[in-house]
mmCIF file with all atom_site columns, C-alpha atoms in Angstrom:
data_model
loop_
_atom_site.group_PDB
_atom_site.id
_atom_site.type_symbol
_atom_site.label_atom_id
_atom_site.label_alt_id
_atom_site.label_comp_id
_atom_site.label_asym_id
_atom_site.label_entity_id
_atom_site.label_seq_id
_atom_site.pdbx_PDB_ins_code
_atom_site.Cartn_x
_atom_site.Cartn_y
_atom_site.Cartn_z
_atom_site.occupancy
_atom_site.B_iso_or_equiv
_atom_site.pdbx_formal_charge
_atom_site.auth_seq_id
_atom_site.auth_comp_id
_atom_site.auth_asym_id
_atom_site.auth_atom_id
_atom_site.pdbx_PDB_model_num
ATOM 1  C CA . UNK A 1 1  ? 107.444 -67.597 54.335 1.00 0.00 ? 1  UNK A CA 1
ATOM 2  C CA . UNK A 1 2  ? 104.108 -66.270 53.090 1.00 0.00 ? 2  UNK A CA 1
ATOM 3  C CA . UNK A 1 3  ? 104.440 -65.512 49.404 1.00 0.00 ? 3  UNK A CA 1
ATOM 4  C CA . UNK A 1 4  ? 104.049 -61.919 48.218 1.00 0.00 ? 4  UNK A CA 1
ATOM 5  C CA . UNK A 1 5  ? 102.213 -63.096 45.093 1.00 0.00 ? 5  UNK A CA 1
ATOM 6  C CA . UNK A 1 6  ? 99.686  -64.935 47.272 1.00 0.00 ? 6  UNK A CA 1
ATOM 7  C CA . UNK A 1 7  ? 98.989  -61.803 49.332 1.00 0.00 ? 7  UNK A CA 1
ATOM 8  C CA . UNK A 1 8  ? 98.584  -59.721 46.168 1.00 0.00 ? 8  UNK A CA 1
ATOM 9  C CA . UNK A 1 9  ? 96.163  -62.304 44.777 1.00 0.00 ? 9  UNK A CA 1
ATOM 10 C CA . UNK A 1 10 ? 94.268  -62.342 48.094 1.00 0.00 ? 10 UNK A CA 1
ATOM 11 C CA . UNK A 1 11 ? 93.923  -58.557 47.861 1.00 0.00 ? 11 UNK A CA 1
ATOM 12 C CA . UNK A 1 12 ? 93.312  -58.387 44.092 1.00 0.00 ? 12 UNK A CA 1
ATOM 13 C CA . UNK A 1 13 ? 96.370  -56.154 43.637 1.00 0.00 ? 13 UNK A CA 1
ATOM 14 C CA . UNK A 1 14 ? 98.394  -55.797 40.468 1.00 0.00 ? 14 UNK A CA 1
ATOM 15 C CA . UNK A 1 15 ? 101.589 -53.891 39.858 1.00 0.00 ? 15 UNK A CA 1
ATOM 16 C CA . UNK A 1 16 ? 104.736 -53.653 41.928 1.00 0.00 ? 16 UNK A CA 1
ATOM 17 C CA . UNK A 1 17 ? 104.561 -50.158 43.436 1.00 0.00 ? 17 UNK A CA 1
ATOM 18 C CA . UNK A 1 18 ? 103.773 -51.409 46.948 1.00 0.00 ? 18 UNK A CA 1
ATOM 19 C CA . UNK A 1 19 ? 105.743 -54.670 46.940 1.00 0.00 ? 19 UNK A CA 1
ATOM 20 C CA . UNK A 1 20 ? 108.223 -53.501 49.599 1.00 0.00 ? 20 UNK A CA 1
ATOM 21 C CA . UNK A 1 21 ? 105.401 -52.340 51.865 1.00 0.00 ? 21 UNK A CA 1
ATOM 22 C CA . UNK A 1 22 ? 103.428 -55.552 51.331 1.00 0.00 ? 22 UNK A CA 1
ATOM 23 C CA . UNK A 1 23 ? 106.529 -57.622 52.103 1.00 0.00 ? 23 UNK A CA 1
ATOM 24 C CA . UNK A 1 24 ? 106.925 -55.650 55.326 1.00 0.00 ? 24 UNK A CA 1
ATOM 25 C CA . UNK A 1 25 ? 103.264 -56.245 56.238 1.00 0.00 ? 25 UNK A CA 1
ATOM 26 C CA . UNK A 1 26 ? 103.726 -59.993 55.690 1.00 0.00 ? 26 UNK A CA 1
ATOM 27 C CA . UNK A 1 27 ? 106.780 -60.019 57.974 1.00 0.00 ? 27 UNK A CA 1
ATOM 28 C CA . UNK A 1 28 ? 104.953 -58.003 60.642 1.00 0.00 ? 28 UNK A CA 1
ATOM 29 C CA . UNK A 1 29 ? 101.895 -60.277 60.482 1.00 0.00 ? 29 UNK A CA 1
ATOM 30 C CA . UNK A 1 30 ? 104.053 -63.394 60.721 1.00 0.00 ? 30 UNK A CA 1
ATOM 31 C CA . UNK A 1 31 ? 105.878 -61.938 63.735 1.00 0.00 ? 31 UNK A CA 1
ATOM 32 C CA . UNK A 1 32 ? 102.596 -60.959 65.427 1.00 0.00 ? 32 UNK A CA 1
ATOM 33 C CA . UNK A 1 33 ? 101.227 -64.466 64.940 1.00 0.00 ? 33 UNK A CA 1
ATOM 34 C CA . UNK A 1 34 ? 104.482 -66.072 66.122 1.00 0.00 ? 34 UNK A CA 1
ATOM 35 C CA . UNK A 1 35 ? 104.371 -63.942 69.258 1.00 0.00 ? 35 UNK A CA 1
ATOM 36 C CA . UNK A 1 36 ? 100.749 -64.898 69.930 1.00 0.00 ? 36 UNK A CA 1
ATOM 37 C CA . UNK A 1 37 ? 101.124 -68.641 69.433 1.00 0.00 ? 37 UNK A CA 1
ATOM 38 C CA . UNK A 1 38 ? 104.431 -68.868 71.274 1.00 0.00 ? 38 UNK A CA 1
ATOM 39 C CA . UNK A 1 39 ? 106.505 -70.358 68.478 1.00 0.00 ? 39 UNK A CA 1
ATOM 40 C CA . UNK A 1 40 ? 108.224 -69.209 65.321 1.00 0.00 ? 40 UNK A CA 1
ATOM 41 C CA . UNK A 1 41 ? 106.141 -69.777 62.202 1.00 0.00 ? 41 UNK A CA 1
ATOM 42 C CA . UNK A 1 42 ? 109.332 -70.810 60.399 1.00 0.00 ? 42 UNK A CA 1
ATOM 43 C CA . UNK A 1 43 ? 109.479 -73.873 62.667 1.00 0.00 ? 43 UNK A CA 1
ATOM 44 C CA . UNK A 1 44 ? 106.085 -75.094 61.450 1.00 0.00 ? 44 UNK A CA 1
ATOM 45 C CA . UNK A 1 45 ? 106.578 -77.167 58.319 1.00 0.00 ? 45 UNK A CA 1
ATOM 46 C CA . UNK A 1 46 ? 104.408 -77.563 56.412 1.00 0.00 ? 46 UNK A CA 1
ATOM 47 C CA . UNK A 1 47 ? 102.533 -74.379 57.207 1.00 0.00 ? 47 UNK A CA 1
ATOM 48 C CA . UNK A 1 48 ? 98.831  -75.159 57.773 1.00 0.00 ? 48 UNK A CA 1
ATOM 49 C CA . UNK A 1 49 ? 96.456  -73.324 55.463 1.00 0.00 ? 49 UNK A CA 1
ATOM 50 C CA . UNK A 1 50 ? 94.697  -71.748 58.451 1.00 0.00 ? 50 UNK A CA 1
ATOM 51 C CA . UNK A 1 51 ? 97.918  -70.047 59.602 1.00 0.00 ? 51 UNK A CA 1
ATOM 52 C CA . UNK A 1 52 ? 98.617  -68.823 56.078 1.00 0.00 ? 52 UNK A CA 1
ATOM 53 C CA . UNK A 1 53 ? 95.068  -67.446 55.955 1.00 0.00 ? 53 UNK A CA 1
ATOM 54 C CA . UNK A 1 54 ? 95.656  -65.636 59.258 1.00 0.00 ? 54 UNK A CA 1
ATOM 55 C CA . UNK A 1 55 ? 98.834  -64.039 57.861 1.00 0.00 ? 55 UNK A CA 1
ATOM 56 C CA . UNK A 1 56 ? 96.995  -62.963 54.706 1.00 0.00 ? 56 UNK A CA 1
ATOM 57 C CA . UNK A 1 57 ? 94.065  -61.460 56.617 1.00 0.00 ? 57 UNK A CA 1
ATOM 58 C CA . UNK A 1 58 ? 96.284  -59.616 59.071 1.00 0.00 ? 58 UNK A CA 1
ATOM 59 C CA . UNK A 1 59 ? 98.745  -58.309 56.468 1.00 0.00 ? 59 UNK A CA 1
ATOM 60 C CA . UNK A 1 60 ? 95.875  -57.148 54.239 1.00 0.00 ? 60 UNK A CA 1
ATOM 61 C CA . UNK A 1 61 ? 94.141  -55.389 57.127 1.00 0.00 ? 61 UNK A CA 1
ATOM 62 C CA . UNK A 1 62 ? 97.330  -53.597 58.158 1.00 0.00 ? 62 UNK A CA 1
ATOM 63 C CA . UNK A 1 63 ? 97.982  -52.570 54.544 1.00 0.00 ? 63 UNK A CA 1
ATOM 64 C CA . UNK A 1 64 ? 94.463  -51.203 54.085 1.00 0.00 ? 64 UNK A CA 1
ATOM 65 C CA . UNK A 1 65 ? 94.326  -49.471 57.488 1.00 0.00 ? 65 UNK A CA 1
ATOM 66 C CA . UNK A 1 66 ? 97.794  -48.041 58.075 1.00 0.00 ? 66 UNK A CA 1
ATOM 67 C CA . UNK A 1 67 ? 97.062  -45.867 61.091 1.00 0.00 ? 67 UNK A CA 1
ATOM 68 C CA . UNK A 1 68 ? 95.640  -46.611 64.511 1.00 0.00 ? 68 UNK A CA 1
ATOM 69 C CA . UNK A 1 69 ? 92.211  -45.000 64.509 1.00 0.00 ? 69 UNK A CA 1
ATOM 70 C CA . UNK A 1 70 ? 88.833  -45.411 66.113 1.00 0.00 ? 70 UNK A CA 1
ATOM 71 C CA . UNK A 1 71 ? 85.814  -44.628 63.973 1.00 0.00 ? 71 UNK A CA 1
ATOM 72 C CA . UNK A 1 72 ? 82.331  -44.993 65.378 1.00 0.00 ? 72 UNK A CA 1
ATOM 73 C CA . UNK A 1 73 ? 81.808  -47.236 68.361 1.00 0.00 ? 73 UNK A CA 1
ATOM 74 C CA . UNK A 1 74 ? 83.737  -50.356 67.369 1.00 0.00 ? 74 UNK A CA 1
ATOM 75 C CA . UNK A 1 75 ? 87.441  -51.102 67.371 1.00 0.00 ? 75 UNK A CA 1
ATOM 76 C CA . UNK A 1 76 ? 89.240  -54.284 66.389 1.00 0.00 ? 76 UNK A CA 1
ATOM 77 C CA . UNK A 1 77 ? 92.934  -54.846 66.990 1.00 0.00 ? 77 UNK A CA 1
ATOM 78 C CA . UNK A 1 78 ? 92.964  -57.618 64.397 1.00 0.00 ? 78 UNK A CA 1
ATOM 79 C CA . UNK A 1 79 ? 90.413  -58.741 61.799 1.00 0.00 ? 79 UNK A CA 1
ATOM 80 C CA . UNK A 1 80 ? 87.596  -60.958 63.028 1.00 0.00 ? 80 UNK A CA 1
ATOM 81 C CA . UNK A 1 81 ? 88.614  -64.586 62.841 1.00 0.00 ? 81 UNK A CA 1
ATOM 82 C CA . UNK A 1 82 ? 92.404  -64.205 63.009 1.00 0.00 ? 82 UNK A CA 1
ATOM 83 C CA . UNK A 1 83 ? 92.549  -65.217 66.670 1.00 0.00 ? 83 UNK A CA 1
ATOM 84 C CA . UNK A 1 84 ? 90.249  -68.165 65.919 1.00 0.00 ? 84 UNK A CA 1
ATOM 85 C CA . UNK A 1 85 ? 92.509  -69.287 63.070 1.00 0.00 ? 85 UNK A CA 1
ATOM 86 C CA . UNK A 1 86 ? 95.655  -69.241 65.219 1.00 0.00 ? 86 UNK A CA 1
ATOM 87 C CA . UNK A 1 87 ? 94.157  -70.581 68.484 1.00 0.00 ? 87 UNK A CA 1
ATOM 88 C CA . UNK A 1 88 ? 94.728  -74.317 67.742 1.00 0.00 ? 88 UNK A CA 1
ATOM 89 C CA . UNK A 1 89 ? 98.454  -73.676 67.283 1.00 0.00 ? 89 UNK A CA 1
ATOM 90 C CA . UNK A 1 90 ? 98.998  -71.689 70.467 1.00 0.00 ? 90 UNK A CA 1
ATOM 91 C CA . UNK A 1 91 ? 101.362 -73.159 73.045 1.00 0.00 ? 91 UNK A CA 1
ATOM 92 C CA . UNK A 1 92 ? 99.906  -72.484 76.471 1.00 0.00 ? 92 UNK A CA 1
ATOM 93 C CA . UNK A 1 93 ? 102.352 -72.109 79.330 1.00 0.00 ? 93 UNK A CA 1
ATOM 94 C CA . UNK A 1 94 ? 101.182 -72.576 82.893 1.00 0.00 ? 94 UNK A CA 1
#
């Protein structure tokens, strides 16, 4: 769904050495977002730019920080803003 070339442009990456890993990060980010909004991203057509931005930010963060670590006093599960970008698309179940 989210284009590999778009993620590489977002991250200013060239070359193909990490294409498989980047593709995996895109899939993982899309799954994480789908799980958090309660619907499959593939069912949303056309994909809003804000959801694409959330995928890009999350995939890039997971690529750049590949291990779960805590440095200093702050910890963020996901980059700032990702939850705000996906919130309007969340299906709330009571």
